[in-house]
Coordinates of C-alpha atoms in Angstrom, one line a residue:
M1 CA 0.0 0.0 0.0
Q2 CA 1.4 3.3 -1.1
V3 CA 1.1 6.4 1.2
N4 CA 0.8 9.7 -0.4
K5 CA 3.9 11.8 0.5
K6 CA 2.0 15.0 0.6
I7 CA -0.3 13.7 3.3
L8 CA 2.6 12.3 5.3
V9 CA 4.5 15.7 5.1
T10 CA 1.3 17.6 6.0
L11 CA 0.6 15.4 9.0
G12 CA 4.2 15.7 10.2
L13 CA 4.2 19.5 9.9
M14 CA 0.8 19.7 11.7
S15 CA 2.1 17.6 14.6
V16 CA 5.2 19.8 14.9
V17 CA 2.9 22.9 15.0
V18 CA 0.6 21.3 17.6
L19 CA 3.4 20.1 19.8
G20 CA 5.1 23.6 19.6
A21 CA 1.8 25.3 20.6
M22 CA 1.2 22.9 23.5
T23 CA 4.7 23.4 25.0
S24 CA 4.5 27.2 24.6
M25 CA 1.2 27.2 26.6
T26 CA 2.8 25.4 29.6
P27 CA 3.6 28.0 32.3
K28 CA 7.3 28.4 33.1
P29 CA 8.6 28.7 36.7
A30 CA 9.8 32.1 37.8
E31 CA 13.5 31.0 37.6
D32 CA 13.0 30.1 34.0
A33 CA 11.3 33.4 33.4
G34 CA 14.3 35.3 34.7
W35 CA 12.9 36.4 38.1
K36 CA 15.3 36.6 41.0
N37 CA 15.2 37.2 44.7
L38 CA 11.9 35.7 45.6
K39 CA 11.8 35.5 49.4
V40 CA 8.1 35.0 50.4
L41 CA 6.5 33.9 47.1
P42 CA 6.9 30.3 46.0
K43 CA 10.1 29.5 43.9
N44 CA 8.0 27.6 41.4
I45 CA 5.6 30.5 40.7
T46 CA 5.1 31.2 37.0
K47 CA 5.7 34.5 35.4
E48 CA 2.0 35.0 34.9
Q49 CA 1.2 34.1 38.5
L50 CA 3.9 36.5 39.8
H51 CA 2.5 39.3 37.6
E52 CA -1.0 38.6 38.9
V53 CA 0.1 38.7 42.5
M54 CA 2.0 42.0 41.9
E55 CA -1.1 43.5 40.2
E56 CA -3.3 42.5 43.1
W57 CA -0.9 44.1 45.6
G58 CA -0.6 47.2 43.5
H59 CA -4.3 47.7 43.2
S60 CA -4.9 46.9 46.9
L61 CA -2.5 49.6 47.9
G62 CA -3.2 52.0 45.1
V63 CA 0.4 52.1 44.0
H64 CA 2.6 51.3 41.0
C65 CA 5.7 49.1 40.6
N66 CA 8.1 51.9 41.6
F67 CA 6.5 52.1 45.1
C68 CA 8.5 48.9 46.1
H69 CA 10.9 48.4 43.2
V70 CA 13.9 50.4 42.2
R71 CA 14.5 51.8 38.7
D72 CA 18.0 51.3 37.3
E73 CA 18.5 54.6 35.5
A74 CA 21.7 53.5 33.7
A75 CA 19.9 50.5 32.2
K76 CA 16.6 52.5 31.8
Q77 CA 14.6 49.6 33.3
M78 CA 13.3 48.4 36.6
D79 CA 15.7 46.4 38.9
W80 CA 13.1 43.9 40.2
A81 CA 15.6 42.0 42.4
N82 CA 17.0 45.1 44.2
D83 CA 16.0 45.3 47.9
A84 CA 17.0 49.0 48.4
K85 CA 13.5 50.3 49.1
P86 CA 12.1 49.7 52.7
E87 CA 8.6 49.3 51.2
K88 CA 9.7 46.0 49.6
K89 CA 10.7 44.6 52.9
M90 CA 7.5 45.9 54.5
A91 CA 5.4 44.2 51.7
R92 CA 7.2 40.9 52.4
D93 CA 6.6 41.3 56.2
M94 CA 2.9 42.2 55.6
F95 CA 2.5 39.2 53.3
K96 CA 3.9 36.9 56.0
M97 CA 1.6 38.5 58.6
M98 CA -1.5 38.1 56.4
N99 CA -0.6 34.4 55.8
K100 CA -0.2 33.8 59.6
I101 CA -3.6 35.5 60.3
N102 CA -5.3 33.4 57.6
E103 CA -3.8 30.2 58.8
K104 CA -4.5 30.8 62.5
Y105 CA -7.9 32.3 62.4
F106 CA -9.5 31.5 59.0
D107 CA -8.2 27.9 58.3
A108 CA -6.9 29.1 54.9
K109 CA -6.3 26.4 52.3
K110 CA -3.3 26.6 49.9
D111 CA -2.8 25.4 46.4
S112 CA 0.1 23.3 45.1
L113 CA 2.3 26.4 45.0
G114 CA 1.6 27.3 48.6
M115 CA -0.5 30.3 47.6
V116 CA -3.7 30.9 49.7
L117 CA -6.7 29.8 47.7
K118 CA -9.3 31.5 49.8
S119 CA -8.5 33.8 52.7
G120 CA -10.2 35.7 55.4
V121 CA -8.1 38.8 55.0
N122 CA -5.9 40.1 52.2
C123 CA -4.0 43.4 51.5
Y124 CA -7.2 45.2 50.5
S125 CA -8.9 44.3 53.8
C126 CA -7.0 47.1 55.5
H127 CA -5.4 49.2 52.7
R128 CA -8.6 49.8 50.6
G129 CA -6.5 51.3 47.8
T130 CA -4.3 53.4 50.1
A131 CA -0.6 52.9 50.5
H132 CA -0.6 54.0 54.2
P133 CA -4.0 53.4 55.7
E134 CA -4.9 55.6 58.6
V135 CA -5.5 53.9 61.9
T136 CA -8.7 55.3 63.4
L137 CA -10.7 54.4 66.5
P138 CA -14.5 54.7 66.9
A139 CA -15.6 58.0 68.4
G140 CA -15.4 58.0 72.3
R141 CA -13.5 54.8 72.5
G142 CA -9.9 54.3 73.4
P143 CA -7.7 51.4 72.6
G144 CA -8.9 48.1 74.1
G145 CA -12.7 48.7 74.0
P146 CA -15.2 50.6 76.1
P147 CA -14.3 52.3 79.4
P148 CA -14.7 50.3 82.7
G149 CA -18.2 49.8 83.8
G150 CA -19.6 49.1 80.3
M151 CA -20.9 52.7 80.0
G152 CA -19.7 54.4 76.9
P153 CA -20.7 57.8 75.6
G154 CA -23.9 56.3 74.2
G155 CA -25.2 55.1 77.6
P156 CA -25.6 51.5 78.7
P157 CA -24.7 48.7 76.4
P158 CA -27.3 46.9 74.3
G159 CA -29.6 44.9 76.6
G160 CA -30.1 47.9 78.9
Q161 CA -28.1 47.2 82.0
P162 CA -24.7 48.8 82.7
G163 CA -21.9 46.6 83.8
P164 CA -20.4 46.6 87.3
P165 CA -18.9 49.9 88.6
P166 CA -15.2 50.4 88.1
A167 CA -12.9 48.9 90.8
G168 CA -12.5 51.2 93.8
T169 CA -15.9 52.9 93.3
P170 CA -18.0 52.9 96.6
A171 CA -21.1 50.8 96.5
P172 CA -24.3 52.9 96.3
D173 CA -26.4 53.2 99.5
K174 CA -29.4 50.9 99.6
K175 CA -32.7 52.4 100.7
E176 CA -35.1 50.1 102.3

């Protein structure tokens, strides 16, 4: 049985094209992508995943790349691996803190890369698009909750009855 050479050549070329397309779609780890100096993100993160994480952090803080990363003016490009900016160290520390909070209080699950799949808190939880969120307390409240006795500026707590008087307060006289 003779096989048509044109069909054989066509099938061979198509298989090369399909194989090439399939291998180019496989995500490459960050090391293969040229990324260096990953300290809190997984070493096997892909270029696309790394970019996605950086985009999320940037949007959560309302900042651009140069907030944490240094620009190499001589090379006219960003020096991603450079740790000269303190904001980069702070971002790493905050990422570690967020992971600890999610693991301890929200039973966060992780994917095969070690990235949190679903979390209780993330950067946006506090930052809300602001690089340096302002710490505020509710009106009339100090750190640690309401004043002793359970009476705040709004009167007794919900439920109607105030709590016990502060320590050292003389007991009221009982009238019989």
